[in-house]
GROMACS .gro file of C-alpha atoms in nm:
model
  127
    1MET     CA    1  -8.490   0.689   6.329
    2GLN     CA    2  -8.712   0.372   6.362
    3GLN     CA    3  -8.539   0.058   6.303
    4HIS     CA    4  -8.715  -0.220   6.121
    5VAL     CA    5  -8.677  -0.566   6.229
    6PRO     CA    6  -8.784  -0.851   6.002
    7THR     CA    7  -9.050  -1.093   6.150
    8SER     CA    8  -8.941  -1.387   5.931
    9GLY     CA    9  -8.709  -1.470   5.647
   10VAL     CA   10  -8.754  -1.688   5.336
   11LEU     CA   11  -8.417  -1.777   5.170
   12PHE     CA   12  -8.380  -1.952   4.837
   13TYR     CA   13  -8.038  -2.123   4.793
   14PRO     CA   14  -7.865  -1.841   5.000
   15VAL     CA   15  -7.505  -1.741   5.017
   16ILE     CA   16  -7.468  -1.785   5.407
   17THR     CA   17  -7.102  -1.835   5.467
   18PHE     CA   18  -6.788  -1.658   5.337
   19ALA     CA   19  -6.575  -1.960   5.427
   20ASP     CA   20  -6.332  -2.011   5.125
   21SER     CA   21  -6.450  -2.374   5.061
   22LEU     CA   22  -6.825  -2.305   5.075
   23THR     CA   23  -6.891  -1.941   4.956
   24HIS     CA   24  -7.000  -1.803   4.623
   25ARG     CA   25  -6.706  -1.604   4.511
   26GLY     CA   26  -6.912  -1.350   4.307
   27SER     CA   27  -7.098  -1.263   4.632
   28VAL     CA   28  -6.775  -1.216   4.818
   29ARG     CA   29  -6.637  -0.969   4.548
   30GLY     CA   30  -6.968  -0.783   4.526
   31LEU     CA   31  -7.005  -0.731   4.911
   32ALA     CA   32  -6.641  -0.718   5.021
   33GLY     CA   33  -6.433  -0.640   4.711
   34GLU     CA   34  -6.108  -0.833   4.634
   35ASN     CA   35  -5.916  -0.785   4.954
   36LEU     CA   36  -6.148  -0.962   5.208
   37THR     CA   37  -6.007  -0.919   5.569
   38SER     CA   38  -6.079  -1.199   5.821
   39GLN     CA   39  -6.289  -0.960   6.015
   40LEU     CA   40  -6.515  -0.895   5.712
   41ARG     CA   41  -6.519  -1.268   5.634
   42ASN     CA   42  -6.654  -1.340   5.978
   43TYR     CA   43  -6.899  -1.045   5.966
   44TYR     CA   44  -7.039  -1.164   5.637
   45SER     CA   45  -7.065  -1.533   5.750
   46ASN     CA   46  -7.441  -1.522   5.863
   47GLU     CA   47  -7.422  -1.862   6.039
   48LYS     CA   48  -7.184  -1.677   6.288
   49GLN     CA   49  -7.444  -1.383   6.327
   50VAL     CA   50  -7.745  -1.583   6.460
   51THR     CA   51  -7.868  -1.457   6.794
   52ALA     CA   52  -8.190  -1.488   6.994
   53GLN     CA   53  -8.335  -1.189   6.804
   54THR     CA   54  -8.285  -1.363   6.465
   55PRO     CA   55  -8.654  -1.427   6.312
   56PRO     CA   56  -8.779  -1.769   6.213
   57VAL     CA   57  -8.637  -1.877   5.873
   58LEU     CA   58  -8.753  -2.092   5.581
   59LEU     CA   59  -8.459  -2.232   5.373
   60LEU     CA   60  -8.522  -2.371   5.015
   61GLN     CA   61  -8.248  -2.526   4.802
   62SER     CA   62  -8.155  -2.806   4.556
   63ASP     CA   63  -7.906  -3.085   4.629
   64ASP     CA   64  -7.739  -3.038   4.313
   65ASP     CA   65  -7.683  -2.661   4.334
   66ARG     CA   66  -7.342  -2.612   4.183
   67THR     CA   67  -7.344  -2.222   4.231
   68VAL     CA   68  -7.400  -2.207   4.603
   69PRO     CA   69  -7.324  -2.535   4.792
   70PRO     CA   70  -7.623  -2.663   4.990
   71GLN     CA   71  -7.393  -2.674   5.293
   72ASN     CA   72  -7.466  -2.294   5.318
   73SER     CA   73  -7.826  -2.350   5.419
   74ILE     CA   74  -7.759  -2.651   5.633
   75MET     CA   75  -7.491  -2.435   5.830
   76PHE     CA   76  -7.749  -2.165   5.886
   77TYR     CA   77  -8.017  -2.397   5.977
   78GLU     CA   78  -7.787  -2.561   6.235
   79ALA     CA   79  -7.701  -2.207   6.378
   80LEU     CA   80  -8.065  -2.125   6.397
   81LYS     CA   81  -8.160  -2.439   6.590
   82SER     CA   82  -7.874  -2.391   6.838
   83TRP     CA   83  -8.049  -2.076   6.938
   84GLN     CA   84  -8.376  -2.245   6.920
   85ILE     CA   85  -8.512  -2.026   6.632
   86PRO     CA   86  -8.801  -2.190   6.454
   87ALA     CA   87  -8.672  -2.299   6.114
   88ALA     CA   88  -8.741  -2.525   5.828
   89LEU     CA   89  -8.502  -2.649   5.561
   90TYR     CA   90  -8.608  -2.813   5.235
   91THR     CA   91  -8.378  -2.980   4.994
   92PHE     CA   92  -8.506  -3.066   4.654
   93PRO     CA   93  -8.313  -3.345   4.477
   94SER     CA   94  -8.258  -3.147   4.172
   95GLY     CA   95  -8.310  -2.815   4.025
   96GLY     CA   96  -7.970  -2.659   4.046
   97HIS     CA   97  -7.960  -2.292   4.121
   98GLY     CA   98  -8.191  -1.993   4.047
   99TRP     CA   99  -8.512  -2.169   3.997
  100GLY     CA  100  -8.710  -1.930   4.209
  101PHE     CA  101  -9.069  -1.931   4.102
  102ARG     CA  102  -9.016  -2.077   3.748
  103PRO     CA  103  -9.307  -2.306   3.656
  104SER     CA  104  -9.052  -2.536   3.474
  105PHE     CA  105  -8.895  -2.616   3.805
  106ARG     CA  106  -8.965  -2.985   3.861
  107PHE     CA  107  -9.080  -2.915   4.229
  108HIS     CA  108  -9.255  -2.574   4.160
  109ASP     CA  109  -9.594  -2.681   4.302
  110GLN     CA  110  -9.453  -2.852   4.598
  111MET     CA  111  -9.224  -2.548   4.683
  112LYS     CA  112  -9.525  -2.314   4.656
  113GLN     CA  113  -9.712  -2.532   4.899
  114LEU     CA  114  -9.436  -2.562   5.140
  115LEU     CA  115  -9.385  -2.176   5.120
  116LEU     CA  116  -9.752  -2.104   5.174
  117ASP     CA  117  -9.784  -2.343   5.447
  118TRP     CA  118  -9.478  -2.200   5.627
  119LEU     CA  119  -9.595  -1.847   5.597
  120GLN     CA  120  -9.956  -1.931   5.723
  121ASN     CA  121  -9.839  -2.147   6.002
  122ASP     CA  122  -9.487  -2.111   6.112
  123ALA     CA  123  -9.331  -1.769   5.999
  124GLY     CA  124  -9.484  -1.585   6.305
  125GLN     CA  125  -9.406  -1.851   6.564
  126SER     CA  126  -9.322  -1.682   6.892
  127ARG     CA  127  -9.023  -1.825   7.084
   0.00000   0.00000   0.00000
């Protein structure tokens, strides 16, 4: 069986960690159920899973996201940089959670430009 390895990642307001104080509880229940063991908590905490093989990543979030704390992206970015993985992190001052590609998102045009620029110039960076 051929394994497919991503060449880059684009993450919008991602759930990165399963640490109690920062995670999104609905994601925890959906992936691991109600009885989360410490082993599964560690496994699903992506900031702990970064390796030299992790592809470049673009992270986009809002500072006022009350669903997934922005610290999730910050932790992942720091983990990527500790492995010298190319990465970019953009935090918009407002927008909350779930804005995706909604044209009503105040920073919609800026977000699209950042995304296009990253895909054209940084996503395929070799390490």
